[in-house]
């Protein structure tokens, strides 16, 4: 084996340096860096000149990665990003695609590298905390992914005038965070995600939903006609979904939901299910 | 890491390779890309999206090609192929612009792991998503700035054809706002 001495630093530096690549885009330059983001891409710095000031920014990539891969609800993401940005003394603005852009302003050319260093550290911290960390546990991963897909599906499918609140509690059923609550001025719809990485967990998820739905239909709100529907959304892609072993549980679930039942594989019926109960 | 590891493909790599190389007819002639419904309480759409189902000939699940184009900068777009059989994440992908992808080490050292855009993605036999470039991309850099040409290159690369074996027609409708600008940050307000 070759003897390692400090000259190796130069070799490492040379290879690391090869990752810095620059592209011109009008008054902006786009520079890739050796910092790895959790989606296996390299963090790219943008330097824009505006009104004689030098702006070092992320081009919107941090919020794009987080919104694409982070399973947390939007308000939680915003709270965390604001916190990390404040810690790193990073400012925020809104870009052409209405995305958040994080930046630092520089007066002198000499200070660009220092601002770049802080911005890149912020990018690593924020994206890893919000994306990479939520992917550690394989069991959790599957369920979180379902939750995220279901959240965005419902948000996209919702008619105008209805609002979706993920992981929401209603005062009539204290202590229960429903997978989601759909709100209109005078009515709510409760959504419960049913999933599980094995049969046991899946049955547990059904049981909890039956119990919670029971409570919803018993509460004052339901008695005053304030509940449109309770909709179980069943993750038919989960490894715990074994329909042949879930016969009577599924029947009980449907009964507790007053008939509503939405398998993920048939999610396009969601709008119909909602329409039926909105006109009531 | 998210959307990067495909256990199913690692298990059954030959099915994936056959799927990738097989001619896959779409279930329509045209991939129409239209403004997305505005999300999160925003007033206007920032992206155009469109998808087209594909005849996958896989043991189970649907398959589709999905495209997404930035309205503020039409040069910035991505096309992806989703096949339920291989998992939820897209198993083939094309990125026109944006950040370089870094592949796992394959014995050639760090500089060789970086793949700048435009690039394709496919899953390797270990089940890991890797990026790669091809001459067709490098020789057509200007052409790729156009969404339809770029997506057609992706269809060629992934063997997606129209039902009568011709090229899929890509139709981008950005409304009045379609732009192709050099510097997407020229009008952003950065306060000191």
Short mmCIF file of C-alpha atoms in Angstrom, two decimals:
data_model
loop_
_atom_site.label_atom_id
_atom_site.label_comp_id
_atom_site.label_asym_id
_atom_site.label_seq_id
_atom_site.Cartn_x
_atom_site.Cartn_y
_atom_site.Cartn_z
CA UNK A 1 0.00 0.00 0.00
CA UNK A 2 1.19 3.52 -0.75
CA UNK A 3 2.29 5.57 2.20
CA UNK A 4 -0.24 8.27 2.97
CA UNK A 5 1.12 11.73 3.73
CA UNK A 6 -0.26 15.25 3.60
CA UNK A 7 0.21 15.47 -0.16
CA UNK A 8 -3.00 13.47 -0.41
CA UNK A 9 -4.80 16.71 0.50
CA UNK A 10 -3.97 18.08 -2.95
CA UNK A 11 -5.40 15.02 -4.66
CA UNK A 12 -8.60 15.23 -2.64
CA UNK A 13 -8.83 18.98 -3.26
CA UNK A 14 -8.40 18.43 -6.98
CA UNK A 15 -11.27 15.92 -7.15
CA UNK A 16 -13.51 18.02 -4.93
CA UNK A 17 -12.73 21.05 -7.09
CA UNK A 18 -13.93 19.24 -10.18
CA UNK A 19 -17.45 19.34 -8.70
CA UNK A 20 -17.57 23.14 -8.84
CA UNK A 21 -19.07 23.92 -12.24
CA UNK A 22 -20.54 27.20 -13.42
CA UNK A 23 -23.27 28.20 -15.91
CA UNK A 24 -24.19 31.72 -17.01
CA UNK A 25 -27.85 32.74 -17.00
CA UNK A 26 -28.25 36.46 -17.77
CA UNK A 27 -27.30 38.44 -14.68
CA UNK A 28 -27.08 35.25 -12.67
CA UNK A 29 -24.44 32.54 -12.44
CA UNK A 30 -25.32 29.04 -11.32
CA UNK A 31 -22.55 27.12 -9.56
CA UNK A 32 -22.72 23.49 -8.49
CA UNK A 33 -20.94 22.71 -5.21
CA UNK A 34 -19.65 19.51 -3.54
CA UNK A 35 -22.49 19.59 -0.99
CA UNK A 36 -24.87 16.61 -1.35
CA UNK A 37 -28.61 17.12 -0.95
CA UNK A 38 -30.89 14.29 0.22
CA UNK A 39 -32.25 13.71 -3.30
CA UNK A 40 -28.73 12.75 -4.51
CA UNK A 41 -28.17 16.03 -6.31
CA UNK A 42 -25.46 18.58 -5.62
CA UNK A 43 -26.43 21.84 -3.97
CA UNK A 44 -26.25 24.62 -6.53
CA UNK A 45 -25.50 28.22 -5.61
CA UNK A 46 -26.92 31.12 -7.54
CA UNK A 47 -25.25 34.51 -7.58
CA UNK A 48 -27.39 37.33 -8.93
CA UNK A 49 -26.32 40.95 -9.33
CA UNK A 50 -29.08 43.38 -8.59
CA UNK A 51 -28.84 47.14 -7.94
CA UNK A 52 -25.09 46.90 -7.34
CA UNK A 53 -25.66 44.32 -4.62
CA UNK A 54 -24.50 40.73 -4.81
CA UNK A 55 -27.18 38.19 -3.87
CA UNK A 56 -26.16 34.63 -3.05
CA UNK A 57 -29.21 32.35 -3.15
CA UNK A 58 -30.46 28.80 -3.57
CA UNK A 59 -32.62 29.38 -6.68
CA UNK A 60 -35.61 27.91 -4.84
CA UNK A 61 -34.12 24.42 -4.55
CA UNK A 62 -34.44 24.03 -0.77
CA UNK A 63 -38.18 24.58 -0.63
CA UNK A 64 -38.63 22.51 -3.81
CA UNK A 65 -36.84 19.48 -2.31
CA UNK A 66 -38.61 19.80 1.01
CA UNK A 67 -42.06 20.16 -0.51
CA UNK A 68 -41.43 17.18 -2.78
CA UNK A 69 -39.96 14.78 -0.23
CA UNK A 70 -40.90 15.89 3.29
CA UNK A 71 -43.92 14.08 4.78
CA UNK A 72 -44.76 16.85 7.26
CA UNK A 73 -47.74 19.20 6.80
CA UNK A 74 -47.08 22.56 5.13
CA UNK A 75 -47.35 24.71 8.26
CA UNK A 76 -44.84 22.50 10.09
CA UNK A 77 -42.43 22.74 7.15
CA UNK A 78 -42.75 26.51 7.09
CA UNK A 79 -42.12 26.72 10.83
CA UNK A 80 -38.97 24.58 10.61
CA UNK A 81 -37.58 26.35 7.54
CA UNK A 82 -38.13 29.77 9.14
CA UNK A 83 -36.32 28.56 12.25
CA UNK A 84 -33.32 27.16 10.38
CA UNK A 85 -33.12 30.29 8.22
CA UNK A 86 -33.10 32.55 11.26
CA UNK A 87 -30.36 30.47 12.91
CA UNK A 88 -28.17 30.77 9.82
CA UNK A 89 -29.10 34.44 9.28
CA UNK A 90 -30.59 33.68 5.88
CA UNK A 91 -33.30 35.88 4.33
CA UNK A 92 -36.28 34.73 2.23
CA UNK A 93 -38.16 35.99 -0.77
CA UNK A 94 -40.58 34.62 -3.38
CA UNK A 95 -39.44 33.57 -6.87
CA UNK A 96 -41.11 33.54 -10.27
CA UNK A 97 -42.69 30.14 -9.61
CA UNK A 98 -44.04 31.40 -6.26
CA UNK A 99 -41.41 29.27 -4.58
CA UNK A 100 -39.43 30.36 -1.56
CA UNK A 101 -35.88 31.53 -2.31
CA UNK A 102 -33.34 31.72 0.50
CA UNK A 103 -30.54 34.29 0.20
CA UNK A 104 -27.76 36.34 1.68
CA UNK A 105 -26.81 39.82 0.48
CA UNK A 106 -23.15 40.76 0.03
CA UNK A 107 -21.59 44.19 -0.37
CA UNK A 108 -18.09 43.04 -1.21
CA UNK A 109 -16.83 40.38 -3.58
CA UNK A 110 -14.46 39.24 -0.87
CA UNK A 111 -17.38 38.10 1.30
CA UNK A 112 -19.10 35.91 -1.33
CA UNK A 113 -17.35 32.71 -0.28
CA UNK A 114 -18.31 33.27 3.33
CA UNK A 115 -21.97 33.84 2.42
CA UNK A 116 -21.85 30.80 0.13
CA UNK A 117 -20.51 28.70 2.99
CA UNK A 118 -23.34 29.77 5.30
CA UNK A 119 -26.01 29.28 2.65
CA UNK A 120 -24.73 25.79 1.81
CA UNK A 121 -24.60 24.84 5.51
CA UNK A 122 -28.17 26.04 5.87
CA UNK A 123 -29.22 24.02 2.81
CA UNK A 124 -27.64 20.86 4.28
CA UNK A 125 -29.17 21.35 7.71
CA UNK A 126 -32.66 22.21 6.54
CA UNK A 127 -33.03 19.56 3.84
CA UNK A 128 -31.47 16.80 5.92
CA UNK A 129 -33.55 17.61 8.98
CA UNK A 130 -36.78 17.73 6.99
CA UNK A 131 -36.19 15.06 4.37
CA UNK A 132 -33.41 12.59 5.18
CA UNK A 133 -34.28 12.21 8.86
CA UNK A 134 -37.87 11.28 8.12
CA UNK A 135 -36.70 8.32 6.04
CA UNK A 136 -34.77 6.39 8.68
CA UNK A 137 -37.34 3.88 9.84
CA UNK A 138 -38.46 1.57 7.00
CA UNK A 139 -41.88 0.89 8.60
CA UNK A 140 -42.53 4.55 9.14
CA UNK A 141 -41.29 5.29 5.65
CA UNK A 142 -44.04 3.35 3.92
CA UNK A 143 -46.80 4.87 6.04
CA UNK A 144 -45.40 8.39 5.76
CA UNK A 145 -45.21 8.08 2.04
CA UNK A 146 -48.82 7.02 1.93
CA UNK A 147 -49.79 9.90 4.17
CA UNK A 148 -47.96 12.33 1.93
CA UNK A 149 -49.47 10.94 -1.27
CA UNK A 150 -52.95 10.92 0.27
CA UNK A 151 -52.55 14.49 1.55
CA UNK A 152 -51.58 15.85 -1.82
CA UNK A 153 -54.21 13.77 -3.60
CA UNK A 154 -56.99 15.17 -1.40
CA UNK A 155 -55.71 18.74 -1.68
CA UNK A 156 -55.71 18.48 -5.46
CA UNK A 157 -59.12 16.79 -5.64
CA UNK A 158 -60.92 19.19 -3.32
CA UNK A 159 -63.59 21.42 -4.88
CA UNK A 160 -63.32 25.19 -4.38
CA UNK A 161 -64.67 26.37 -1.03
CA UNK A 162 -63.50 23.34 0.92
CA UNK A 163 -60.35 23.41 3.03
CA UNK A 164 -58.16 20.43 3.97
CA UNK A 165 -56.45 20.36 7.36
CA UNK A 166 -54.10 17.39 7.74
CA UNK A 167 -53.47 15.92 11.22
CA UNK A 168 -56.27 17.97 12.72
CA UNK A 169 -58.21 17.74 15.95
CA UNK A 170 -61.84 18.86 16.38
CA UNK A 171 -63.04 20.12 19.73
CA UNK A 172 -65.99 17.72 19.83
CA UNK A 173 -63.60 14.73 19.82
CA UNK A 174 -60.76 15.84 22.09
CA UNK A 175 -57.41 14.07 22.05
CA UNK A 176 -57.74 12.62 18.55
CA UNK A 177 -55.71 13.87 15.62
CA UNK A 178 -57.57 12.72 12.53
CA UNK A 179 -55.57 12.04 9.37
CA UNK A 180 -57.40 15.03 7.97
CA UNK A 181 -60.43 17.23 8.33
CA UNK A 182 -62.16 18.84 5.37
CA UNK A 183 -63.96 22.03 6.31
CA UNK A 184 -66.73 24.12 4.85
CA UNK A 185 -68.38 26.96 6.74
CA UNK A 186 -71.14 24.80 8.19
CA UNK A 187 -69.88 21.24 7.80
CA UNK A 188 -66.86 19.01 8.21
CA UNK A 189 -65.76 15.73 6.67
CA UNK A 190 -63.37 13.47 8.56
CA UNK A 191 -60.71 11.48 6.71
CA UNK A 192 -58.86 8.59 8.30
CA UNK A 193 -55.89 6.90 6.60
CA UNK A 194 -55.70 3.17 7.09
CA UNK A 195 -52.32 1.61 6.51
CA UNK A 196 -49.71 -0.68 8.05
CA UNK A 197 -46.53 -2.47 7.07
CA UNK A 198 -47.93 -5.83 8.26
CA UNK A 199 -51.34 -7.41 8.86
CA UNK A 200 -51.20 -6.74 12.60
CA UNK A 201 -50.51 -3.02 12.19
CA UNK A 202 -53.14 -2.80 9.47
CA UNK A 203 -55.79 -4.31 11.75
CA UNK A 204 -54.72 -1.85 14.46
CA UNK A 205 -55.18 1.03 12.08
CA UNK A 206 -58.71 -0.20 11.23
CA UNK A 207 -59.58 -0.60 14.91
CA UNK A 208 -58.49 2.92 15.81
CA UNK A 209 -60.48 4.34 12.92
CA UNK A 210 -63.64 2.45 13.94
CA UNK A 211 -63.31 3.77 17.48
CA UNK A 212 -62.76 7.37 16.35
CA UNK A 213 -65.56 7.32 13.79
CA UNK A 214 -67.87 5.96 16.47
CA UNK A 215 -67.04 8.97 18.60
CA UNK A 216 -67.57 11.40 15.72
CA UNK A 217 -71.09 10.12 14.97
CA UNK A 218 -71.93 10.29 18.67
CA UNK A 219 -70.84 13.88 19.18
CA UNK A 220 -73.05 16.96 19.25
CA UNK A 221 -71.72 18.18 15.92
CA UNK A 222 -72.99 15.06 14.11
CA UNK A 223 -76.34 15.29 15.85
CA UNK A 224 -76.71 18.84 14.55
CA UNK A 225 -76.04 17.63 11.03
CA UNK A 226 -72.52 19.15 11.01
CA UNK A 227 -70.68 16.05 9.79
CA UNK A 228 -70.83 15.40 6.04
CA UNK A 229 -69.12 12.03 6.06
CA UNK A 230 -66.38 10.00 7.72
CA UNK A 231 -64.17 8.60 5.00
CA UNK A 232 -61.68 5.79 5.59
CA UNK A 233 -58.97 5.86 2.92
CA UNK A 234 -57.50 2.38 2.74
CA UNK A 235 -53.90 1.98 1.58
CA UNK A 236 -54.33 -0.93 -0.83
CA UNK A 237 -50.59 -0.74 -1.64
CA UNK A 238 -49.47 -1.38 1.97
CA UNK A 239 -47.88 -4.75 2.67
CA UNK A 240 -50.33 -5.13 5.58
CA UNK A 241 -53.33 -4.89 3.27
CA UNK A 242 -54.45 -8.51 2.92
CA UNK A 243 -58.14 -8.22 2.00
CA UNK A 244 -58.88 -11.93 2.35
CA UNK A 245 -57.83 -11.81 5.99
CA UNK A 246 -59.70 -8.59 6.71
CA UNK A 247 -63.27 -9.57 5.82
CA UNK A 248 -65.27 -8.78 8.96
CA UNK A 249 -62.94 -5.93 9.94
CA UNK A 250 -63.71 -4.24 6.64
CA UNK A 251 -67.46 -4.72 7.19
CA UNK A 252 -67.21 -3.16 10.65
CA UNK A 253 -65.17 -0.32 9.24
CA UNK A 254 -67.80 0.42 6.59
CA UNK A 255 -70.52 0.30 9.22
CA UNK A 256 -68.64 2.72 11.49
CA UNK A 257 -68.12 5.08 8.56
CA UNK A 258 -71.84 4.98 7.75
CA UNK A 259 -71.13 3.34 4.44
CA UNK A 260 -68.25 5.46 3.14
CA UNK A 261 -65.18 3.50 2.06
CA UNK A 262 -62.40 4.52 -0.29
CA UNK A 263 -59.69 2.09 -1.36
CA UNK A 264 -56.53 3.94 -2.51
CA UNK A 265 -56.62 1.93 -5.75
CA UNK A 266 -60.05 3.44 -6.46
CA UNK A 267 -59.24 6.93 -5.20
CA UNK A 268 -60.71 8.59 -8.28
CA UNK A 269 -64.10 8.01 -6.67
CA UNK A 270 -63.18 10.47 -3.94
CA UNK A 271 -64.79 13.46 -5.65
CA UNK A 272 -67.98 11.47 -6.16
CA UNK A 273 -68.04 10.37 -2.54
CA UNK A 274 -67.62 13.95 -1.42
CA UNK A 275 -70.19 15.33 -3.85
CA UNK A 276 -72.77 12.85 -2.66
CA UNK A 277 -72.41 14.09 0.90
CA UNK A 278 -71.94 17.81 0.14
CA UNK A 279 -75.35 18.02 -1.45
CA UNK A 280 -76.96 16.51 1.65
CA UNK B 1 -32.63 8.45 0.72
CA UNK B 2 -36.01 9.24 -0.80
CA UNK B 3 -37.16 7.92 -4.13
CA UNK B 4 -33.80 6.41 -4.80
CA UNK B 5 -33.90 2.76 -3.82
CA UNK B 6 -36.16 0.28 -5.66
CA UNK B 7 -36.27 -3.05 -3.78
CA UNK B 8 -38.54 -4.60 -6.39
CA UNK B 9 -36.11 -3.83 -9.23
CA UNK B 10 -33.17 -5.19 -7.25
CA UNK B 11 -35.15 -8.43 -6.75
CA UNK B 12 -36.23 -8.74 -10.34
CA UNK B 13 -33.82 -6.74 -12.45
CA UNK B 14 -34.41 -8.72 -15.65
CA UNK B 15 -38.11 -7.77 -15.70
CA UNK B 16 -37.12 -4.12 -15.33
CA UNK B 17 -34.55 -4.33 -18.12
CA UNK B 18 -37.03 -6.02 -20.44
CA UNK B 19 -39.62 -3.38 -19.56
CA UNK B 20 -37.14 -0.59 -20.23
CA UNK B 21 -36.03 -1.91 -23.61
CA UNK B 22 -39.40 -3.13 -24.86
CA UNK B 23 -41.41 -0.93 -27.21
CA UNK B 24 -44.21 0.50 -25.06
CA UNK B 25 -47.20 1.95 -26.92
CA UNK B 26 -48.99 4.82 -25.21
CA UNK B 27 -52.77 4.64 -24.91
CA UNK B 28 -53.15 7.90 -26.85
CA UNK B 29 -51.36 9.87 -29.54
CA UNK B 30 -50.91 13.12 -27.64
CA UNK B 31 -49.33 14.05 -24.36
CA UNK B 32 -51.14 17.29 -23.48
CA UNK B 33 -49.42 19.46 -20.88
CA UNK B 34 -51.72 22.08 -19.35
CA UNK B 35 -51.54 24.53 -16.42
CA UNK B 36 -51.85 22.76 -13.11
CA UNK B 37 -54.64 23.56 -10.70
CA UNK B 38 -53.13 26.21 -8.38
CA UNK B 39 -52.12 24.68 -5.07
CA UNK B 40 -51.91 25.79 -1.45
CA UNK B 41 -54.19 28.77 -1.83
CA UNK B 42 -52.12 30.32 -4.61
CA UNK B 43 -53.96 32.26 -7.27
CA UNK B 44 -52.07 31.21 -10.37
CA UNK B 45 -50.48 28.01 -11.51
CA UNK B 46 -46.69 27.89 -11.54
CA UNK B 47 -46.39 24.67 -13.51
CA UNK B 48 -47.96 22.81 -16.39
CA UNK B 49 -48.49 19.09 -16.04
CA UNK B 50 -49.74 16.28 -18.23
CA UNK B 51 -49.74 12.51 -18.39
CA UNK B 52 -50.43 9.67 -20.76
CA UNK B 53 -51.11 6.03 -19.90
CA UNK B 54 -48.74 3.43 -21.33
CA UNK B 55 -49.24 -0.23 -22.20
CA UNK B 56 -46.63 -1.65 -19.85
CA UNK B 57 -47.14 -5.44 -20.19
CA UNK B 58 -46.10 -5.91 -16.59
CA UNK B 59 -47.63 -8.51 -14.23
CA UNK B 60 -49.68 -5.86 -12.40
CA UNK B 61 -50.39 -2.16 -12.05
CA UNK B 62 -50.70 0.81 -14.36
CA UNK B 63 -47.96 2.66 -16.16
CA UNK B 64 -47.81 6.25 -17.34
CA UNK B 65 -45.54 8.99 -18.59
CA UNK B 66 -45.87 12.25 -16.67
CA UNK B 67 -44.44 15.65 -17.64
CA UNK B 68 -44.03 18.82 -15.63
CA UNK B 69 -42.99 22.19 -17.07
CA UNK B 70 -42.20 25.45 -15.26
CA UNK B 71 -44.38 28.29 -16.54
CA UNK B 72 -41.81 30.90 -15.53
CA UNK B 73 -39.14 29.11 -17.55
CA UNK B 74 -40.25 26.58 -20.16
CA UNK B 75 -36.70 25.27 -20.50
CA UNK B 76 -37.07 23.84 -17.04
CA UNK B 77 -39.06 20.62 -17.24
CA UNK B 78 -39.00 16.99 -16.32
CA UNK B 79 -40.59 13.84 -17.70
CA UNK B 80 -40.99 10.67 -15.69
CA UNK B 81 -42.28 7.15 -16.22
CA UNK B 82 -44.21 5.59 -13.35
CA UNK B 83 -44.84 1.85 -13.33
CA UNK B 84 -46.82 0.74 -10.27
CA UNK B 85 -45.30 -2.72 -10.49
CA UNK B 86 -41.83 -1.37 -9.60
CA UNK B 87 -43.04 0.90 -6.79
CA UNK B 88 -44.43 4.34 -6.23
CA UNK B 89 -41.46 6.41 -7.40
CA UNK B 90 -40.79 6.98 -11.11
CA UNK B 91 -38.45 4.27 -12.46
CA UNK B 92 -37.29 6.28 -15.51
CA UNK B 93 -36.73 10.00 -15.63
CA UNK B 94 -35.46 12.93 -17.66
CA UNK B 95 -34.33 16.28 -16.24
CA UNK B 96 -33.78 19.15 -18.69
CA UNK B 97 -32.06 21.57 -16.31
CA UNK B 98 -31.18 21.92 -12.68
CA UNK B 99 -28.77 20.39 -10.26
CA UNK B 100 -26.25 17.69 -11.20
CA UNK B 101 -26.99 14.19 -9.90
CA UNK B 102 -24.29 12.31 -8.04
CA UNK B 103 -24.11 8.55 -8.58
CA UNK B 104 -22.73 5.93 -6.20
CA UNK B 105 -19.02 5.09 -6.50
CA UNK B 106 -18.34 2.59 -9.29
CA UNK B 107 -14.58 2.38 -9.17
CA UNK B 108 -13.75 5.44 -11.25
CA UNK B 109 -13.43 8.08 -8.56
CA UNK B 110 -15.29 11.17 -7.46
CA UNK B 111 -15.20 13.34 -10.63
CA UNK B 112 -16.79 10.50 -12.61
CA UNK B 113 -19.79 10.32 -10.27
CA UNK B 114 -21.21 13.72 -11.21
CA UNK B 115 -23.78 13.85 -14.00
CA UNK B 116 -24.81 17.39 -15.03
CA UNK B 117 -28.17 18.16 -16.65
CA UNK B 118 -29.69 17.45 -19.11
CA UNK B 119 -29.63 13.82 -18.07
CA UNK B 120 -31.67 10.61 -18.03
CA UNK B 121 -32.20 8.37 -15.02
CA UNK B 122 -32.60 4.63 -14.80
CA UNK B 123 -32.35 2.10 -12.01
CA UNK B 124 -29.25 -0.12 -11.86
CA UNK B 125 -29.09 -3.78 -10.87
CA UNK B 126 -28.57 -2.87 -7.22
CA UNK B 127 -31.93 -1.12 -7.29
CA UNK B 128 -30.39 2.35 -7.14
CA UNK B 129 -31.46 5.26 -9.33
CA UNK B 130 -28.53 6.52 -11.41
CA UNK B 131 -28.21 9.43 -13.81
CA UNK B 132 -26.54 9.13 -17.21
CA UNK B 133 -25.95 11.22 -20.28
CA UNK B 134 -25.95 10.12 -23.89
CA UNK B 135 -24.69 11.57 -27.14
CA UNK B 136 -28.29 12.31 -28.15
CA UNK B 137 -28.48 14.72 -25.21
CA UNK B 138 -25.08 16.31 -25.58
CA UNK B 139 -25.50 16.88 -29.33
CA UNK B 140 -28.97 18.41 -28.96
CA UNK B 141 -28.53 20.83 -26.08
CA UNK B 142 -30.25 23.66 -27.98
CA UNK B 143 -33.08 21.41 -29.13
CA UNK B 144 -33.73 20.25 -25.57
CA UNK B 145 -34.66 23.82 -24.59
CA UNK B 146 -37.90 23.01 -26.40
CA UNK B 147 -40.19 20.85 -24.25
CA UNK B 148 -41.63 18.78 -27.11
CA UNK B 149 -38.22 17.91 -28.59
CA UNK B 150 -36.78 17.05 -25.20
CA UNK B 151 -39.69 14.82 -24.22
CA UNK B 152 -39.49 13.11 -27.59
CA UNK B 153 -35.85 12.30 -26.93
CA UNK B 154 -36.92 10.83 -23.58
CA UNK B 155 -39.62 8.76 -25.30
CA UNK B 156 -37.01 7.46 -27.75
CA UNK B 157 -34.65 6.62 -24.91
CA UNK B 158 -37.33 4.80 -22.95
CA UNK B 159 -39.03 3.29 -26.03
CA UNK B 160 -42.42 4.91 -25.60
CA UNK B 161 -44.31 5.24 -28.89
CA UNK B 162 -47.78 6.30 -29.98
CA UNK B 163 -50.40 3.55 -30.59
CA UNK B 164 -49.50 3.45 -34.31
CA UNK B 165 -45.78 3.21 -33.65
CA UNK B 166 -45.03 6.88 -34.47
CA UNK B 167 -43.64 9.51 -32.06
CA UNK B 168 -45.88 10.70 -29.25
CA UNK B 169 -47.12 14.24 -29.97
CA UNK B 170 -46.25 16.60 -27.12
CA UNK B 171 -48.57 19.57 -26.84
CA UNK B 172 -47.67 22.27 -24.34
CA UNK B 173 -50.31 24.80 -23.40
CA UNK B 174 -48.88 27.37 -21.01
CA UNK B 175 -51.75 29.82 -21.44
CA UNK B 176 -50.52 33.35 -22.09
CA UNK B 177 -47.68 33.12 -19.68
CA UNK B 178 -45.29 30.75 -21.40
CA UNK B 179 -41.80 32.10 -21.14
CA UNK B 180 -38.36 30.98 -21.98
CA UNK B 181 -36.01 33.30 -20.22
CA UNK B 182 -32.29 33.36 -19.61
CA UNK B 183 -32.33 34.62 -16.06
CA UNK B 184 -35.34 33.44 -14.05
CA UNK B 185 -34.24 35.64 -11.12
CA UNK B 186 -34.12 38.99 -12.87
CA UNK B 187 -37.49 40.10 -11.47
CA UNK B 188 -37.22 38.59 -8.02
CA UNK B 189 -37.16 41.17 -5.22
CA UNK B 190 -34.23 40.66 -2.92
CA UNK B 191 -34.39 43.12 -0.05
CA UNK B 192 -31.09 44.05 1.58
#
